[in-house]
């Protein structure tokens, strides 16, 4: 086994932390164990994957926490590192549509032509990988994706392996769009982080599953539903598919202790049965502090809550919240897009949530309500639905109503 000591050198760590000093937060009582990989060292990253190590790499959506998808122990280490329940399946990343490690239905090439490389994950039956049981969380079907990112593709090509990778964040935390975000979640673990720039799209891939003549969207991401509909509608091979999308907000049934116990015991074969639409938990993409969506709709107002604007961080869209909420002079503030550009808002969403939780004294995040308050300027933008979904989950569905300097819980 090769030992790449330079990845862990004090100098390298120091220059990484200095480079991202505004974004990094570490507990001084914890030791740093992760390694930093530079862009001219992707051959090392590929070797590490072969050695069964965890490598965090950039994609156009978010950073992934990668491991060799043929190595069961390496895959288990992903679950352990993330504290993620084994019932939540992993996406496998490849660089060649002719080698996707799953069964290959006739229509696959047409999908590949339209959406790959890109933020499109397709869930297909797999009989080709011995690790299918754990990758697929017992469902027998694996999500496959070819990412549209130079570094990711080069890594996949150099490694010439299928690479299993969930988003590189701790379970339920905000997905990472920068190497610094990955560092904050995993610095005390043996994870190797490729230091590349910010992810282009800012939110995850869209996950679909073909079932007969239906195409089920299991998770909305940076490929919009309308784009999929439009493109498959124009394809003779795919136009028979009907798109099905249903927002599912499931509560996490297992407690953090349960998950940890399960992972410590790590008995893959005896784990709890898998979910039908895994990963659609309500609490997802969440900041470490309480988050609320600010509604101006009066339909279901509950009790008034004390909420100090000085201890709040506002994440706005355009300047909607700034224009409506009084006394924001001492409130930390960011707009996802000053110009009502939904794509820009998508790009900035996770980054802003990560920024918000680092603000000193911040007790809560107040988020613009894309659901009921959507400005006429973006009403028809196809990306709004995805942003709305992520915001709803990051606030765990909690809404508050604002009127005359007072906040009320919505029921
Ligand atoms: O953009 C992305 O998709 C990123 C980058 C790294 O590729 N990956 C990512 O993975 O977001 P993850 O594990 O954080 O979210 C993938 C979700 C799962 O939670 C699950 O809902 C769904 O995709 N999924 C994956 N494999 C599945 C399968 N076999 N069956 C059903 N759903 C699956
Ligand atoms: Mg994730």
PDB file of N, CA, C and O in Angstrom, residues 270-337:
ATOM      1  N   UNK A 270     -28.487  -8.260   7.892  1.00  0.00           N
ATOM      2  CA  UNK A 270     -29.649  -8.300   8.776  1.00  0.00           C
ATOM      3  C   UNK A 270     -30.271  -6.938   8.995  1.00  0.00           C
ATOM      4  O   UNK A 270     -31.071  -6.750   9.881  1.00  0.00           O
ATOM      5  N   UNK A 271     -29.890  -5.977   8.204  1.00  0.00           N
ATOM      6  CA  UNK A 271     -30.410  -4.633   8.477  1.00  0.00           C
ATOM      7  C   UNK A 271     -31.906  -4.552   8.165  1.00  0.00           C
ATOM      8  O   UNK A 271     -32.470  -5.421   7.523  1.00  0.00           O
ATOM      9  N   UNK A 272     -32.481  -3.476   8.614  1.00  0.00           N
ATOM     10  CA  UNK A 272     -33.920  -3.299   8.413  1.00  0.00           C
ATOM     11  C   UNK A 272     -34.264  -3.227   6.938  1.00  0.00           C
ATOM     12  O   UNK A 272     -33.432  -2.842   6.122  1.00  0.00           O
ATOM     13  N   UNK A 273     -35.491  -3.572   6.626  1.00  0.00           N
ATOM     14  CA  UNK A 273     -35.858  -3.612   5.206  1.00  0.00           C
ATOM     15  C   UNK A 273     -35.774  -2.209   4.598  1.00  0.00           C
ATOM     16  O   UNK A 273     -35.878  -1.198   5.273  1.00  0.00           O
ATOM     17  N   UNK A 274     -35.587  -2.160   3.312  1.00  0.00           N
ATOM     18  CA  UNK A 274     -35.338  -0.885   2.654  1.00  0.00           C
ATOM     19  C   UNK A 274     -36.633  -0.110   2.420  1.00  0.00           C
ATOM     20  O   UNK A 274     -37.725  -0.652   2.500  1.00  0.00           O
ATOM     21  N   UNK A 275     -36.462   1.166   2.106  1.00  0.00           N
ATOM     22  CA  UNK A 275     -37.631   2.013   1.873  1.00  0.00           C
ATOM     23  C   UNK A 275     -37.992   2.027   0.405  1.00  0.00           C
ATOM     24  O   UNK A 275     -37.149   1.793  -0.442  1.00  0.00           O
ATOM     25  N   UNK A 276     -39.210   2.390   0.126  1.00  0.00           N
ATOM     26  CA  UNK A 276     -39.652   2.406  -1.266  1.00  0.00           C
ATOM     27  C   UNK A 276     -39.008   3.565  -2.029  1.00  0.00           C
ATOM     28  O   UNK A 276     -38.521   3.412  -3.135  1.00  0.00           O
ATOM     29  N   UNK A 277     -39.036   4.746  -1.422  1.00  0.00           N
ATOM     30  CA  UNK A 277     -38.383   5.898  -2.066  1.00  0.00           C
ATOM     31  C   UNK A 277     -37.372   6.463  -1.081  1.00  0.00           C
ATOM     32  O   UNK A 277     -37.627   7.448  -0.396  1.00  0.00           O
ATOM     33  N   UNK A 278     -36.233   5.823  -0.995  1.00  0.00           N
ATOM     34  CA  UNK A 278     -35.283   6.203   0.041  1.00  0.00           C
ATOM     35  C   UNK A 278     -34.779   7.630  -0.129  1.00  0.00           C
ATOM     36  O   UNK A 278     -34.805   8.179  -1.217  1.00  0.00           O
ATOM     37  N   UNK A 279     -34.299   8.186   0.956  1.00  0.00           N
ATOM     38  CA  UNK A 279     -33.625   9.481   0.865  1.00  0.00           C
ATOM     39  C   UNK A 279     -34.546  10.675   0.810  1.00  0.00           C
ATOM     40  O   UNK A 279     -34.100  11.811   0.704  1.00  0.00           O
ATOM     41  N   UNK A 280     -35.852  10.470   0.887  1.00  0.00           N
ATOM     42  CA  UNK A 280     -36.758  11.608   0.778  1.00  0.00           C
ATOM     43  C   UNK A 280     -37.183  12.116   2.151  1.00  0.00           C
ATOM     44  O   UNK A 280     -38.315  12.511   2.354  1.00  0.00           O
ATOM     45  N   UNK A 281     -36.247  12.054   3.088  1.00  0.00           N
ATOM     46  CA  UNK A 281     -36.572  12.478   4.439  1.00  0.00           C
ATOM     47  C   UNK A 281     -36.918  13.960   4.474  1.00  0.00           C
ATOM     48  O   UNK A 281     -36.348  14.752   3.732  1.00  0.00           O
ATOM     49  N   UNK A 282     -37.836  14.279   5.381  1.00  0.00           N
ATOM     50  CA  UNK A 282     -38.200  15.685   5.522  1.00  0.00           C
ATOM     51  C   UNK A 282     -37.002  16.497   6.011  1.00  0.00           C
ATOM     52  O   UNK A 282     -36.647  17.512   5.423  1.00  0.00           O
ATOM     53  N   UNK A 283     -36.351  16.033   7.095  1.00  0.00           N
ATOM     54  CA  UNK A 283     -35.187  16.785   7.585  1.00  0.00           C
ATOM     55  C   UNK A 283     -33.983  16.414   6.729  1.00  0.00           C
ATOM     56  O   UNK A 283     -33.480  15.316   6.780  1.00  0.00           O
ATOM     57  N   UNK A 284     -33.570  17.304   5.925  1.00  0.00           N
ATOM     58  CA  UNK A 284     -32.527  17.025   4.948  1.00  0.00           C
ATOM     59  C   UNK A 284     -31.922  18.374   4.620  1.00  0.00           C
ATOM     60  O   UNK A 284     -32.593  19.376   4.702  1.00  0.00           O
ATOM     61  N   UNK A 285     -30.706  18.432   4.208  1.00  0.00           N
ATOM     62  CA  UNK A 285     -30.097  19.686   3.794  1.00  0.00           C
ATOM     63  C   UNK A 285     -30.211  20.736   4.899  1.00  0.00           C
ATOM     64  O   UNK A 285     -30.414  21.913   4.647  1.00  0.00           O
ATOM     65  N   UNK A 286     -30.146  20.272   6.165  1.00  0.00           N
ATOM     66  CA  UNK A 286     -30.439  21.202   7.259  1.00  0.00           C
ATOM     67  C   UNK A 286     -29.196  21.836   7.852  1.00  0.00           C
ATOM     68  O   UNK A 286     -28.183  21.179   8.048  1.00  0.00           O
ATOM     69  N   UNK A 287     -29.345  23.106   8.209  1.00  0.00           N
ATOM     70  CA  UNK A 287     -28.292  23.801   8.922  1.00  0.00           C
ATOM     71  C   UNK A 287     -28.307  23.321  10.365  1.00  0.00           C
ATOM     72  O   UNK A 287     -29.273  22.708  10.821  1.00  0.00           O
ATOM     73  N   UNK A 288     -27.230  23.629  11.107  1.00  0.00           N
ATOM     74  CA  UNK A 288     -27.137  23.186  12.494  1.00  0.00           C
ATOM     75  C   UNK A 288     -27.960  24.063  13.429  1.00  0.00           C
ATOM     76  O   UNK A 288     -27.979  23.848  14.632  1.00  0.00           O
ATOM     77  N   UNK A 289     -28.572  25.098  12.900  1.00  0.00           N
ATOM     78  CA  UNK A 289     -29.452  25.909  13.743  1.00  0.00           C
ATOM     79  C   UNK A 289     -30.861  25.880  13.158  1.00  0.00           C
ATOM     80  O   UNK A 289     -31.055  25.563  11.993  1.00  0.00           O
ATOM     81  N   UNK A 290     -31.818  26.224  14.019  1.00  0.00           N
ATOM     82  CA  UNK A 290     -33.217  26.170  13.633  1.00  0.00           C
ATOM     83  C   UNK A 290     -33.494  27.022  12.387  1.00  0.00           C
ATOM     84  O   UNK A 290     -33.002  28.146  12.288  1.00  0.00           O
ATOM     85  N   UNK A 291     -34.276  26.519  11.466  1.00  0.00           N
ATOM     86  CA  UNK A 291     -34.581  27.290  10.257  1.00  0.00           C
ATOM     87  C   UNK A 291     -36.086  27.376  10.050  1.00  0.00           C
ATOM     88  O   UNK A 291     -36.810  26.412  10.302  1.00  0.00           O
ATOM     89  N   UNK A 292     -36.525  28.540   9.602  1.00  0.00           N
ATOM     90  CA  UNK A 292     -37.952  28.763   9.354  1.00  0.00           C
ATOM     91  C   UNK A 292     -38.156  29.392   7.987  1.00  0.00           C
ATOM     92  O   UNK A 292     -37.347  30.224   7.552  1.00  0.00           O
ATOM     93  N   UNK A 293     -39.253  29.044   7.357  1.00  0.00           N
ATOM     94  CA  UNK A 293     -39.643  29.728   6.126  1.00  0.00           C
ATOM     95  C   UNK A 293     -40.604  30.847   6.529  1.00  0.00           C
ATOM     96  O   UNK A 293     -41.526  30.615   7.325  1.00  0.00           O
ATOM     97  N   UNK A 294     -40.358  32.049   6.033  1.00  0.00           N
ATOM     98  CA  UNK A 294     -41.212  33.176   6.417  1.00  0.00           C
ATOM     99  C   UNK A 294     -42.352  33.323   5.415  1.00  0.00           C
ATOM    100  O   UNK A 294     -42.125  33.605   4.240  1.00  0.00           O
ATOM    101  N   UNK A 295     -43.545  33.128   5.912  1.00  0.00           N
ATOM    102  CA  UNK A 295     -44.715  33.223   5.042  1.00  0.00           C
ATOM    103  C   UNK A 295     -45.451  34.529   5.329  1.00  0.00           C
ATOM    104  O   UNK A 295     -45.414  35.042   6.437  1.00  0.00           O
ATOM    105  N   UNK A 296     -46.105  35.049   4.310  1.00  0.00           N
ATOM    106  CA  UNK A 296     -46.949  36.235   4.523  1.00  0.00           C
ATOM    107  C   UNK A 296     -48.409  35.877   4.296  1.00  0.00           C
ATOM    108  O   UNK A 296     -49.253  36.729   4.184  1.00  0.00           O
ATOM    109  N   UNK A 297     -48.662  34.591   4.196  1.00  0.00           N
ATOM    110  CA  UNK A 297     -50.038  34.130   3.989  1.00  0.00           C
ATOM    111  C   UNK A 297     -50.680  33.802   5.320  1.00  0.00           C
ATOM    112  O   UNK A 297     -50.131  33.037   6.110  1.00  0.00           O
ATOM    113  N   UNK A 298     -51.878  34.326   5.462  1.00  0.00           N
ATOM    114  CA  UNK A 298     -52.464  34.338   6.796  1.00  0.00           C
ATOM    115  C   UNK A 298     -53.284  33.089   7.109  1.00  0.00           C
ATOM    116  O   UNK A 298     -54.015  33.079   8.080  1.00  0.00           O
ATOM    117  N   UNK A 299     -53.172  32.032   6.320  1.00  0.00           N
ATOM    118  CA  UNK A 299     -54.179  30.977   6.476  1.00  0.00           C
ATOM    119  C   UNK A 299     -54.145  30.151   7.759  1.00  0.00           C
ATOM    120  O   UNK A 299     -55.169  29.794   8.263  1.00  0.00           O
ATOM    121  N   UNK A 300     -52.992  29.862   8.300  1.00  0.00           N
ATOM    122  CA  UNK A 300     -52.997  28.943   9.442  1.00  0.00           C
ATOM    123  C   UNK A 300     -52.101  29.455  10.570  1.00  0.00           C
ATOM    124  O   UNK A 300     -51.178  28.781  10.997  1.00  0.00           O
ATOM    125  N   UNK A 301     -52.402  30.630  11.047  1.00  0.00           N
ATOM    126  CA  UNK A 301     -51.536  31.224  12.056  1.00  0.00           C
ATOM    127  C   UNK A 301     -51.754  30.608  13.422  1.00  0.00           C
ATOM    128  O   UNK A 301     -52.880  30.451  13.878  1.00  0.00           O
ATOM    129  N   UNK A 302     -50.659  30.282  14.081  1.00  0.00           N
ATOM    130  CA  UNK A 302     -50.732  29.737  15.431  1.00  0.00           C
ATOM    131  C   UNK A 302     -50.223  30.745  16.436  1.00  0.00           C
ATOM    132  O   UNK A 302     -50.362  31.955  16.227  1.00  0.00           O
ATOM    133  N   UNK A 303     -49.551  30.235  17.455  1.00  0.00           N
ATOM    134  CA  UNK A 303     -49.140  31.136  18.540  1.00  0.00           C
ATOM    135  C   UNK A 303     -47.961  32.029  18.142  1.00  0.00           C
ATOM    136  O   UNK A 303     -47.164  31.686  17.272  1.00  0.00           O
ATOM    137  N   UNK A 304     -47.904  33.160  18.812  1.00  0.00           N
ATOM    138  CA  UNK A 304     -46.807  34.091  18.547  1.00  0.00           C
ATOM    139  C   UNK A 304     -45.505  33.523  19.115  1.00  0.00           C
ATOM    140  O   UNK A 304     -45.512  32.847  20.135  1.00  0.00           O
ATOM    141  N   UNK A 305     -44.397  33.760  18.431  1.00  0.00           N
ATOM    142  CA  UNK A 305     -43.117  33.308  18.994  1.00  0.00           C
ATOM    143  C   UNK A 305     -42.156  34.490  19.128  1.00  0.00           C
ATOM    144  O   UNK A 305     -42.180  35.424  18.339  1.00  0.00           O
ATOM    145  N   UNK A 306     -41.333  34.378  20.161  1.00  0.00           N
ATOM    146  CA  UNK A 306     -40.308  35.402  20.384  1.00  0.00           C
ATOM    147  C   UNK A 306     -39.132  35.115  19.495  1.00  0.00           C
ATOM    148  O   UNK A 306     -38.525  34.059  19.597  1.00  0.00           O
ATOM    149  N   UNK A 307     -38.810  36.054  18.677  1.00  0.00           N
ATOM    150  CA  UNK A 307     -37.712  35.789  17.764  1.00  0.00           C
ATOM    151  C   UNK A 307     -36.951  37.087  17.581  1.00  0.00           C
ATOM    152  O   UNK A 307     -37.509  38.091  17.130  1.00  0.00           O
ATOM    153  N   UNK A 308     -35.699  37.069  18.022  1.00  0.00           N
ATOM    154  CA  UNK A 308     -34.908  38.290  18.003  1.00  0.00           C
ATOM    155  C   UNK A 308     -34.213  38.425  16.650  1.00  0.00           C
ATOM    156  O   UNK A 308     -33.405  37.571  16.274  1.00  0.00           O
ATOM    157  N   UNK A 309     -34.522  39.497  15.945  1.00  0.00           N
ATOM    158  CA  UNK A 309     -33.933  39.658  14.609  1.00  0.00           C
ATOM    159  C   UNK A 309     -32.420  39.833  14.660  1.00  0.00           C
ATOM    160  O   UNK A 309     -31.718  39.546  13.699  1.00  0.00           O
ATOM    161  N   UNK A 310     -31.913  40.290  15.805  1.00  0.00           N
ATOM    162  CA  UNK A 310     -30.450  40.433  15.937  1.00  0.00           C
ATOM    163  C   UNK A 310     -29.764  39.073  15.985  1.00  0.00           C
ATOM    164  O   UNK A 310     -28.579  38.943  15.728  1.00  0.00           O
ATOM    165  N   UNK A 311     -30.528  38.057  16.371  1.00  0.00           N
ATOM    166  CA  UNK A 311     -29.959  36.695  16.445  1.00  0.00           C
ATOM    167  C   UNK A 311     -30.419  35.845  15.266  1.00  0.00           C
ATOM    168  O   UNK A 311     -30.426  34.627  15.319  1.00  0.00           O
ATOM    169  N   UNK A 312     -30.839  36.519  14.213  1.00  0.00           N
ATOM    170  CA  UNK A 312     -31.353  35.793  13.056  1.00  0.00           C
ATOM    171  C   UNK A 312     -30.494  36.066  11.828  1.00  0.00           C
ATOM    172  O   UNK A 312     -29.855  37.105  11.725  1.00  0.00           O
ATOM    173  N   UNK A 313     -30.495  35.101  10.931  1.00  0.00           N
ATOM    174  CA  UNK A 313     -29.855  35.296   9.634  1.00  0.00           C
ATOM    175  C   UNK A 313     -30.947  35.192   8.583  1.00  0.00           C
ATOM    176  O   UNK A 313     -31.745  34.256   8.602  1.00  0.00           O
ATOM    177  N   UNK A 314     -30.990  36.177   7.708  1.00  0.00           N
ATOM    178  CA  UNK A 314     -32.035  36.143   6.678  1.00  0.00           C
ATOM    179  C   UNK A 314     -31.456  35.687   5.347  1.00  0.00           C
ATOM    180  O   UNK A 314     -30.411  36.176   4.908  1.00  0.00           O
ATOM    181  N   UNK A 315     -32.123  34.728   4.736  1.00  0.00           N
ATOM    182  CA  UNK A 315     -31.745  34.313   3.381  1.00  0.00           C
ATOM    183  C   UNK A 315     -32.916  34.659   2.461  1.00  0.00           C
ATOM    184  O   UNK A 315     -33.968  34.038   2.489  1.00  0.00           O
ATOM    185  N   UNK A 316     -32.684  35.679   1.686  1.00  0.00           N
ATOM    186  CA  UNK A 316     -33.746  36.324   0.925  1.00  0.00           C
ATOM    187  C   UNK A 316     -33.695  35.910  -0.555  1.00  0.00           C
ATOM    188  O   UNK A 316     -32.755  35.223  -0.990  1.00  0.00           O
ATOM    189  N   UNK A 317     -34.669  36.367  -1.297  1.00  0.00           N
ATOM    190  CA  UNK A 317     -34.652  36.218  -2.745  1.00  0.00           C
ATOM    191  C   UNK A 317     -35.040  37.578  -3.308  1.00  0.00           C
ATOM    192  O   UNK A 317     -36.056  38.140  -2.888  1.00  0.00           O
ATOM    193  N   UNK A 318     -34.228  38.111  -4.245  1.00  0.00           N
ATOM    194  CA  UNK A 318     -34.422  39.508  -4.609  1.00  0.00           C
ATOM    195  C   UNK A 318     -34.247  40.302  -3.337  1.00  0.00           C
ATOM    196  O   UNK A 318     -33.309  40.060  -2.563  1.00  0.00           O
ATOM    197  N   UNK A 319     -35.213  41.191  -3.027  1.00  0.00           N
ATOM    198  CA  UNK A 319     -35.165  41.839  -1.711  1.00  0.00           C
ATOM    199  C   UNK A 319     -36.543  41.773  -1.069  1.00  0.00           C
ATOM    200  O   UNK A 319     -36.987  42.694  -0.400  1.00  0.00           O
ATOM    201  N   UNK A 320     -37.215  40.656  -1.270  1.00  0.00           N
ATOM    202  CA  UNK A 320     -38.584  40.482  -0.789  1.00  0.00           C
ATOM    203  C   UNK A 320     -38.687  40.588   0.735  1.00  0.00           C
ATOM    204  O   UNK A 320     -39.541  41.305   1.252  1.00  0.00           O
ATOM    205  N   UNK A 321     -37.818  39.852   1.455  1.00  0.00           N
ATOM    206  CA  UNK A 321     -37.903  39.885   2.913  1.00  0.00           C
ATOM    207  C   UNK A 321     -37.413  41.228   3.449  1.00  0.00           C
ATOM    208  O   UNK A 321     -37.991  41.794   4.367  1.00  0.00           O
ATOM    209  N   UNK A 322     -36.372  41.741   2.811  1.00  0.00           N
ATOM    210  CA  UNK A 322     -35.830  43.032   3.256  1.00  0.00           C
ATOM    211  C   UNK A 322     -36.894  44.120   3.143  1.00  0.00           C
ATOM    212  O   UNK A 322     -36.999  44.993   3.988  1.00  0.00           O
ATOM    213  N   UNK A 323     -37.699  44.054   2.106  1.00  0.00           N
ATOM    214  CA  UNK A 323     -38.734  45.068   1.912  1.00  0.00           C
ATOM    215  C   UNK A 323     -39.913  44.919   2.866  1.00  0.00           C
ATOM    216  O   UNK A 323     -40.643  45.860   3.097  1.00  0.00           O
ATOM    217  N   UNK A 324     -40.108  43.726   3.384  1.00  0.00           N
ATOM    218  CA  UNK A 324     -41.316  43.517   4.181  1.00  0.00           C
ATOM    219  C   UNK A 324     -41.083  43.440   5.677  1.00  0.00           C
ATOM    220  O   UNK A 324     -42.002  43.653   6.459  1.00  0.00           O
ATOM    221  N   UNK A 325     -39.877  43.020   6.075  1.00  0.00           N
ATOM    222  CA  UNK A 325     -39.626  42.886   7.510  1.00  0.00           C
ATOM    223  C   UNK A 325     -38.924  44.146   8.006  1.00  0.00           C
ATOM    224  O   UNK A 325     -37.914  44.565   7.436  1.00  0.00           O
ATOM    225  N   UNK A 326     -39.460  44.711   9.083  1.00  0.00           N
ATOM    226  CA  UNK A 326     -38.899  45.966   9.597  1.00  0.00           C
ATOM    227  C   UNK A 326     -37.696  45.696  10.505  1.00  0.00           C
ATOM    228  O   UNK A 326     -37.513  44.583  10.995  1.00  0.00           O
ATOM    229  N   UNK A 327     -36.881  46.694  10.711  1.00  0.00           N
ATOM    230  CA  UNK A 327     -35.758  46.663  11.662  1.00  0.00           C
ATOM    231  C   UNK A 327     -34.716  45.586  11.375  1.00  0.00           C
ATOM    232  O   UNK A 327     -34.359  44.797  12.239  1.00  0.00           O
ATOM    233  N   UNK A 328     -34.232  45.573  10.167  1.00  0.00           N
ATOM    234  CA  UNK A 328     -33.231  44.546   9.833  1.00  0.00           C
ATOM    235  C   UNK A 328     -31.791  45.052   9.917  1.00  0.00           C
ATOM    236  O   UNK A 328     -30.867  44.339   9.526  1.00  0.00           O
ATOM    237  N   UNK A 329     -31.610  46.244  10.466  1.00  0.00           N
ATOM    238  CA  UNK A 329     -30.271  46.843  10.453  1.00  0.00           C
ATOM    239  C   UNK A 329     -29.187  45.950  11.050  1.00  0.00           C
ATOM    240  O   UNK A 329     -28.069  45.921  10.579  1.00  0.00           O
ATOM    241  N   UNK A 330     -29.531  45.222  12.114  1.00  0.00           N
ATOM    242  CA  UNK A 330     -28.504  44.409  12.774  1.00  0.00           C
ATOM    243  C   UNK A 330     -28.645  42.923  12.454  1.00  0.00           C
ATOM    244  O   UNK A 330     -28.071  42.069  13.118  1.00  0.00           O
ATOM    245  N   UNK A 331     -29.421  42.634  11.442  1.00  0.00           N
ATOM    246  CA  UNK A 331     -29.630  41.231  11.083  1.00  0.00           C
ATOM    247  C   UNK A 331     -28.657  40.831   9.985  1.00  0.00           C
ATOM    248  O   UNK A 331     -28.477  41.567   9.016  1.00  0.00           O
ATOM    249  N   UNK A 332     -28.032  39.656  10.146  1.00  0.00           N
ATOM    250  CA  UNK A 332     -27.145  39.141   9.086  1.00  0.00           C
ATOM    251  C   UNK A 332     -28.021  38.793   7.884  1.00  0.00           C
ATOM    252  O   UNK A 332     -29.090  38.195   8.049  1.00  0.00           O
ATOM    253  N   UNK A 333     -27.545  39.132   6.729  1.00  0.00           N
ATOM    254  CA  UNK A 333     -28.441  39.070   5.573  1.00  0.00           C
ATOM    255  C   UNK A 333     -27.713  38.625   4.310  1.00  0.00           C
ATOM    256  O   UNK A 333     -26.582  39.038   4.041  1.00  0.00           O
ATOM    257  N   UNK A 334     -28.356  37.792   3.537  1.00  0.00           N
ATOM    258  CA  UNK A 334     -27.852  37.427   2.208  1.00  0.00           C
ATOM    259  C   UNK A 334     -29.047  37.206   1.290  1.00  0.00           C
ATOM    260  O   UNK A 334     -30.065  36.653   1.709  1.00  0.00           O
ATOM    261  N   UNK A 335     -28.921  37.647   0.059  1.00  0.00           N
ATOM    262  CA  UNK A 335     -29.969  37.343  -0.913  1.00  0.00           C
ATOM    263  C   UNK A 335     -29.447  36.261  -1.854  1.00  0.00           C
ATOM    264  O   UNK A 335     -28.310  36.329  -2.320  1.00  0.00           O
ATOM    265  N   UNK A 336     -30.279  35.257  -2.115  1.00  0.00           N
ATOM    266  CA  UNK A 336     -29.858  34.164  -3.007  1.00  0.00           C
ATOM    267  C   UNK A 336     -29.611  34.685  -4.413  1.00  0.00           C
ATOM    268  O   UNK A 336     -28.786  34.160  -5.149  1.00  0.00           O
ATOM    269  N   UNK A 337     -30.377  35.703  -4.789  1.00  0.00           N
ATOM    270  CA  UNK A 337     -30.136  36.364  -6.064  1.00  0.00           C
ATOM    271  C   UNK A 337     -30.800  37.730  -6.034  1.00  0.00           C
ATOM    272  O   UNK A 337     -32.017  37.833  -5.888  1.00  0.00           O
TER     273      UNK A 337
END
